[in-house]
Amino acid sequence: MMTTYIFGHKNPDTDAISSAIIMGDFEKLNGNSEAKAYRLGDVGAETKYALDYFKVEAPTLLTDDLTDQDVILVDHNEFQQSADSIDKAVIKHVIDHHRIANFETATPLYYRAEPVGCTATILYKMYNEQNLEIKPEIAGLMLSAIISDSLLFKSPTCTEQDVEAAKAVAKIANVDIDAYGLDMLKAGASTTDKSEKDLLEADAKSFNMGNHVVRIAQVNTVDIEEVIDRQEALENEMNKVSAEEGYDAFVLVVTDILNSDSKILVTGAQKEKIGQAFNVQLENNTAFLPNVVSRKKQIVPPITDILS
């Protein structure tokens, strides 16, 4: 048998990394001994905290050509967010909780997408549907992914299914949700030791919106102004990357994980429309967005609507 490559999106967050590992375990339990988890980028501080806590090794960085190779996508489907050779791969499964866009295959596949807060929640349901054992370390990664994507259940994307799954796997992993969750989120929230490039690449995705390409990066922090104080340097890097990659707008979303608010910094030819999308006037390329924390549900849809 040839390897089945399992991976999440580029610039992987905790859900992308964890779900690849979890799906690899799920496949092995179902007899696919050649299933292997990979990653499409560096492991962030928050994810490293989770992996270290539950003593799980990070997946291998994917560098292989995927032409005619079997792959399983988790936590994404859009090709611009996936491996460079994804259009030449044989996609067998997709497990995701995002919008479906820029995606097609030549052959039928198993596709499962649900409007929940986290891919790991879907995977938790899949284990239960097949009565498969969830090992403590797998439960710990499920919990970490749910906490990360839901910002400890504060995100509007969080559903009752996410909360119920988190409570169930927390028991298996034998951890206190609130204590562990806050420690994990704080581990990924420090920005002082990161370069502007690091901040803009750590959790960034590109989106096709009408005739435009928009780059949206998100930084979680406990101090928004700690990031915005570096505005000039951030804008320089955003403009540089946009010129190189052809982005029509670059949006940096700086999210306060304690107060559940965000501030956006916007550059590019479409920046005024970005402000209009949120019914705000950008001041010095920035705007405060109270009660906004979710890129998937609160950032991408209004920008898509105004640019499409």
Short mmCIF file of C-alpha atoms in Angstrom, two decimals:
data_model
loop_
_atom_site.label_atom_id
_atom_site.label_comp_id
_atom_site.label_asym_id
_atom_site.label_seq_id
_atom_site.Cartn_x
_atom_site.Cartn_y
_atom_site.Cartn_z
CA MET A 1 0.00 0.00 0.00
CA MET A 2 1.15 3.54 -0.66
CA THR A 3 1.10 6.27 1.95
CA THR A 4 -2.12 8.17 2.59
CA TYR A 5 -1.12 11.77 3.26
CA ILE A 6 -3.24 13.57 5.87
CA PHE A 7 -2.85 17.29 6.47
CA GLY A 8 -4.57 20.54 7.36
CA HIS A 9 -4.15 23.97 5.78
CA LYS A 10 -1.01 26.04 5.28
CA ASN A 11 0.12 28.09 8.29
CA PRO A 12 -1.48 25.41 10.47
CA ASP A 13 -3.26 26.26 13.70
CA THR A 14 -3.99 23.87 16.55
CA ASP A 15 -7.05 22.37 14.85
CA ALA A 16 -5.18 21.77 11.57
CA ILE A 17 -2.29 20.00 13.29
CA SER A 18 -4.40 18.11 15.81
CA SER A 19 -7.01 16.98 13.30
CA ALA A 20 -4.31 15.55 11.01
CA ILE A 21 -2.94 13.49 13.89
CA ILE A 22 -6.43 12.45 15.01
CA MET A 23 -7.48 11.48 11.49
CA GLY A 24 -4.30 9.46 11.13
CA ASP A 25 -5.22 7.52 14.26
CA PHE A 26 -8.80 7.09 13.00
CA GLU A 27 -7.57 5.68 9.69
CA LYS A 28 -5.21 3.24 11.40
CA LEU A 29 -8.04 2.02 13.63
CA ASN A 30 -9.97 1.37 10.43
CA GLY A 31 -7.19 -0.71 8.90
CA ASN A 32 -5.27 1.88 6.90
CA SER A 33 -1.80 1.21 8.28
CA GLU A 34 -0.17 3.55 5.74
CA ALA A 35 -2.04 6.67 6.88
CA LYS A 36 0.32 9.38 8.08
CA ALA A 37 -0.21 12.89 9.41
CA TYR A 38 1.73 15.80 7.90
CA ARG A 39 1.81 19.56 8.34
CA LEU A 40 2.04 22.43 5.86
CA GLY A 41 4.01 24.84 8.02
CA ASP A 42 5.66 25.48 11.34
CA VAL A 43 4.11 24.50 14.66
CA GLY A 44 2.98 27.58 16.59
CA ALA A 45 3.55 28.15 20.31
CA GLU A 46 -0.05 27.31 21.24
CA THR A 47 0.02 24.05 19.30
CA LYS A 48 3.44 23.16 20.68
CA TYR A 49 2.05 23.62 24.20
CA ALA A 50 -0.72 21.11 23.44
CA LEU A 51 1.60 18.59 21.79
CA ASP A 52 4.10 18.79 24.64
CA TYR A 53 1.38 18.56 27.30
CA PHE A 54 -0.02 15.35 25.84
CA LYS A 55 3.39 14.02 24.76
CA VAL A 56 2.57 13.77 21.05
CA GLU A 57 5.14 14.34 18.31
CA ALA A 58 4.46 17.01 15.71
CA PRO A 59 3.65 15.69 12.21
CA THR A 60 6.34 15.67 9.54
CA LEU A 61 6.60 18.76 7.34
CA LEU A 62 5.20 17.85 3.92
CA THR A 63 7.67 18.36 1.09
CA ASP A 64 6.66 15.47 -1.22
CA ASP A 65 5.13 15.85 -4.66
CA LEU A 66 1.53 14.63 -4.28
CA THR A 67 0.99 13.72 -7.94
CA ASP A 68 -1.26 10.60 -8.02
CA GLN A 69 -0.88 10.22 -4.24
CA ASP A 70 -3.83 9.48 -1.94
CA VAL A 71 -4.59 12.37 0.40
CA ILE A 72 -7.06 13.26 3.12
CA LEU A 73 -7.73 16.93 3.80
CA VAL A 74 -8.72 18.08 7.27
CA ASP A 75 -9.74 21.56 8.41
CA HIS A 76 -9.71 23.00 4.87
CA ASN A 77 -10.79 22.39 1.30
CA GLU A 78 -9.79 25.47 -0.69
CA PHE A 79 -6.86 24.63 -2.94
CA GLN A 80 -5.00 27.92 -2.34
CA GLN A 81 -4.82 26.98 1.35
CA SER A 82 -3.56 23.46 0.65
CA ALA A 83 -0.39 21.74 -0.54
CA ASP A 84 1.19 23.17 -3.69
CA SER A 85 0.55 20.01 -5.72
CA ILE A 86 -2.94 19.32 -4.35
CA ASP A 87 -4.52 19.65 -7.80
CA LYS A 88 -2.55 16.59 -8.93
CA ALA A 89 -3.37 14.44 -5.88
CA VAL A 90 -6.13 11.86 -5.46
CA ILE A 91 -8.33 13.30 -2.72
CA LYS A 92 -10.00 10.46 -0.84
CA HIS A 93 -11.62 12.28 2.08
CA VAL A 94 -12.30 15.80 3.32
CA ILE A 95 -13.27 16.51 6.92
CA ASP A 96 -13.93 20.21 7.40
CA HIS A 97 -16.03 22.93 9.01
CA HIS A 98 -15.36 25.84 6.62
CA ARG A 99 -17.05 27.18 3.51
CA ILE A 100 -16.56 25.10 0.34
CA ALA A 101 -14.81 27.04 -2.43
CA ASN A 102 -12.33 26.48 -5.28
CA PHE A 103 -12.60 22.73 -4.85
CA GLU A 104 -13.19 19.95 -7.35
CA THR A 105 -12.09 16.37 -7.91
CA ALA A 106 -12.00 13.99 -10.86
CA THR A 107 -13.37 11.07 -8.87
CA PRO A 108 -15.97 10.61 -6.11
CA LEU A 109 -14.82 11.00 -2.53
CA TYR A 110 -15.99 10.96 1.05
CA TYR A 111 -16.75 14.58 2.01
CA ARG A 112 -17.96 15.55 5.46
CA ALA A 113 -18.52 19.20 6.29
CA GLU A 114 -20.52 20.37 9.28
CA PRO A 115 -21.28 23.87 10.62
CA VAL A 116 -19.57 23.32 13.96
CA GLY A 117 -16.78 25.27 15.59
CA CYS A 118 -13.96 22.81 15.05
CA THR A 119 -12.93 19.93 12.78
CA ALA A 120 -11.96 17.91 15.85
CA THR A 121 -15.60 17.97 16.95
CA ILE A 122 -16.56 16.17 13.73
CA LEU A 123 -13.78 13.66 14.27
CA TYR A 124 -15.00 13.04 17.83
CA LYS A 125 -18.42 12.19 16.40
CA MET A 126 -16.83 9.86 13.83
CA TYR A 127 -15.06 7.89 16.58
CA ASN A 128 -18.31 7.53 18.48
CA GLU A 129 -20.28 6.50 15.39
CA GLN A 130 -17.88 3.58 14.90
CA ASN A 131 -17.47 2.83 18.60
CA LEU A 132 -13.72 3.41 18.39
CA GLU A 133 -11.59 3.95 21.47
CA ILE A 134 -10.36 7.50 21.98
CA LYS A 135 -6.96 7.32 23.63
CA PRO A 136 -6.15 9.97 26.28
CA GLU A 137 -3.61 11.77 24.08
CA ILE A 138 -6.04 11.84 21.15
CA ALA A 139 -8.73 13.16 23.49
CA GLY A 140 -6.30 15.82 24.66
CA LEU A 141 -5.67 16.96 21.10
CA MET A 142 -9.41 17.03 20.39
CA LEU A 143 -9.90 19.22 23.44
CA SER A 144 -7.01 21.50 22.47
CA ALA A 145 -8.38 22.00 18.97
CA ILE A 146 -11.88 22.82 20.22
CA ILE A 147 -10.55 25.28 22.80
CA SER A 148 -8.34 26.92 20.19
CA ASP A 149 -11.00 27.33 17.50
CA SER A 150 -13.70 28.41 19.95
CA LEU A 151 -11.43 30.63 22.09
CA LEU A 152 -12.55 28.64 25.11
CA PHE A 153 -16.18 28.64 23.91
CA LYS A 154 -16.36 32.44 23.41
CA SER A 155 -16.42 32.40 19.61
CA PRO A 156 -19.80 32.71 17.83
CA THR A 157 -18.78 29.66 15.78
CA CYS A 158 -18.92 27.51 18.90
CA THR A 159 -21.92 25.16 19.04
CA GLU A 160 -23.41 22.95 21.71
CA GLN A 161 -21.83 20.02 19.89
CA ASP A 162 -18.38 21.56 20.43
CA VAL A 163 -19.05 22.13 24.13
CA GLU A 164 -20.39 18.61 24.64
CA ALA A 165 -17.45 17.09 22.79
CA ALA A 166 -14.98 19.15 24.82
CA LYS A 167 -16.51 18.04 28.12
CA ALA A 168 -16.44 14.39 27.06
CA VAL A 169 -12.83 14.34 25.86
CA ALA A 170 -11.64 16.40 28.85
CA LYS A 171 -12.74 13.50 31.05
CA ILE A 172 -10.81 11.02 28.93
CA ALA A 173 -7.73 13.27 28.91
CA ASN A 174 -8.15 13.94 32.64
CA VAL A 175 -7.71 17.71 32.46
CA ASP A 176 -9.61 20.73 33.76
CA ILE A 177 -11.01 22.52 30.72
CA ASP A 178 -10.79 26.10 32.02
CA ALA A 179 -7.36 25.85 33.62
CA TYR A 180 -5.78 23.96 30.74
CA GLY A 181 -7.54 26.05 28.13
CA LEU A 182 -6.43 29.40 29.50
CA ASP A 183 -2.84 28.19 29.87
CA MET A 184 -2.82 26.91 26.30
CA LEU A 185 -4.29 30.11 24.84
CA LYS A 186 -1.84 32.26 26.79
CA ALA A 187 1.05 30.13 25.53
CA GLY A 188 0.21 31.23 22.01
CA ALA A 189 -0.65 34.83 22.85
CA SER A 190 2.79 36.37 23.43
CA THR A 191 3.81 38.58 20.50
CA THR A 192 6.89 40.41 21.76
CA ASP A 193 9.29 37.70 20.62
CA LYS A 194 7.81 37.44 17.10
CA SER A 195 8.87 39.39 14.01
CA GLU A 196 6.34 41.21 11.84
CA LYS A 197 6.68 38.43 9.28
CA ASP A 198 6.04 35.81 11.97
CA LEU A 199 2.89 37.59 13.13
CA LEU A 200 1.54 37.87 9.59
CA GLU A 201 2.29 34.28 8.62
CA ALA A 202 1.46 32.34 11.78
CA ASP A 203 -2.28 32.10 11.09
CA ALA A 204 -3.01 33.50 7.63
CA LYS A 205 -5.22 32.34 4.79
CA SER A 206 -5.85 33.59 1.25
CA PHE A 207 -9.40 33.87 -0.07
CA ASN A 208 -10.76 34.37 -3.58
CA MET A 209 -13.64 36.85 -3.29
CA GLY A 210 -15.22 37.73 -6.61
CA ASN A 211 -12.38 38.99 -8.79
CA HIS A 212 -10.22 39.78 -5.78
CA VAL A 213 -7.72 37.88 -3.67
CA VAL A 214 -7.68 38.82 0.00
CA ARG A 215 -5.16 37.73 2.59
CA ILE A 216 -6.52 37.56 6.14
CA ALA A 217 -4.16 36.96 9.06
CA GLN A 218 -5.20 36.65 12.68
CA VAL A 219 -3.16 37.15 15.83
CA ASN A 220 -4.51 36.19 19.25
CA THR A 221 -3.17 38.25 22.12
CA VAL A 222 -3.95 39.54 25.59
CA ASP A 223 -2.90 43.08 24.59
CA ILE A 224 -4.09 44.41 21.21
CA GLU A 225 -1.99 47.57 21.39
CA GLU A 226 1.16 45.49 21.88
CA VAL A 227 0.67 44.45 18.25
CA ILE A 228 -0.74 47.70 16.85
CA ASP A 229 2.21 49.64 18.28
CA ARG A 230 4.21 48.00 15.46
CA GLN A 231 1.80 49.27 12.80
CA GLU A 232 4.34 50.91 10.48
CA ALA A 233 6.53 47.82 10.33
CA LEU A 234 3.49 45.58 9.92
CA GLU A 235 2.13 47.69 7.07
CA ASN A 236 5.49 47.62 5.31
CA GLU A 237 5.54 43.83 5.46
CA MET A 238 1.88 43.56 4.40
CA ASN A 239 2.50 45.81 1.38
CA LYS A 240 5.61 43.86 0.45
CA VAL A 241 3.82 40.51 0.56
CA SER A 242 0.80 41.88 -1.30
CA ALA A 243 3.02 43.16 -4.11
CA GLU A 244 4.77 39.79 -4.36
CA GLU A 245 1.62 37.66 -4.24
CA GLY A 246 -0.90 39.93 -5.96
CA TYR A 247 -3.26 40.45 -3.01
CA ASP A 248 -5.91 43.14 -3.48
CA ALA A 249 -6.19 43.59 0.27
CA PHE A 250 -4.37 42.37 3.35
CA VAL A 251 -6.30 42.29 6.61
CA LEU A 252 -4.65 41.69 9.96
CA VAL A 253 -7.14 40.80 12.69
CA VAL A 254 -5.71 41.31 16.18
CA THR A 255 -7.96 39.53 18.68
CA ASP A 256 -8.08 40.01 22.44
CA ILE A 257 -8.69 36.49 23.75
CA LEU A 258 -9.71 37.74 27.19
CA ASN A 259 -12.27 40.39 26.20
CA SER A 260 -13.40 38.88 22.88
CA ASP A 261 -12.82 42.00 20.76
CA SER A 262 -10.65 42.64 17.71
CA LYS A 263 -8.89 45.46 15.91
CA ILE A 264 -8.20 45.25 12.19
CA LEU A 265 -5.30 46.71 10.27
CA VAL A 266 -5.94 46.90 6.53
CA THR A 267 -3.75 47.64 3.50
CA GLY A 268 -4.27 47.39 -0.24
CA ALA A 269 -6.37 48.83 -3.03
CA GLN A 270 -9.63 47.49 -1.56
CA LYS A 271 -9.06 48.71 2.01
CA GLU A 272 -11.92 51.23 1.96
CA LYS A 273 -14.37 48.50 0.99
CA ILE A 274 -13.07 46.39 3.86
CA GLY A 275 -14.14 49.18 6.22
CA GLN A 276 -17.53 49.35 4.54
CA ALA A 277 -17.95 45.62 5.06
CA PHE A 278 -18.01 46.25 8.80
CA ASN A 279 -19.85 49.58 8.63
CA VAL A 280 -16.86 51.41 10.05
CA GLN A 281 -14.58 54.16 8.83
CA LEU A 282 -10.95 53.13 8.87
CA GLU A 283 -8.83 55.56 10.83
CA ASN A 284 -5.14 55.35 10.00
CA ASN A 285 -5.95 52.01 8.32
CA THR A 286 -7.39 50.55 11.55
CA ALA A 287 -10.80 49.97 13.10
CA PHE A 288 -12.01 48.46 16.37
CA LEU A 289 -14.55 45.64 16.03
CA PRO A 290 -16.27 44.88 19.35
CA ASN A 291 -17.39 41.29 19.94
CA VAL A 292 -15.67 40.10 16.76
CA VAL A 293 -13.34 37.11 17.17
CA SER A 294 -14.12 34.64 14.37
CA ARG A 295 -12.42 34.97 10.99
CA LYS A 296 -14.64 32.23 9.55
CA LYS A 297 -18.00 33.62 10.67
CA GLN A 298 -17.50 37.33 11.36
CA ILE A 299 -14.65 38.43 9.06
CA VAL A 300 -14.74 36.42 5.83
CA PRO A 301 -18.52 36.59 5.07
CA PRO A 302 -18.96 40.40 5.13
CA ILE A 303 -15.79 40.99 3.13
CA THR A 304 -16.88 38.33 0.62
CA ASP A 305 -20.28 39.99 0.27
CA ILE A 306 -18.88 43.44 -0.47
CA LEU A 307 -16.17 42.27 -2.88
CA SER A 308 -18.24 39.71 -4.81
#
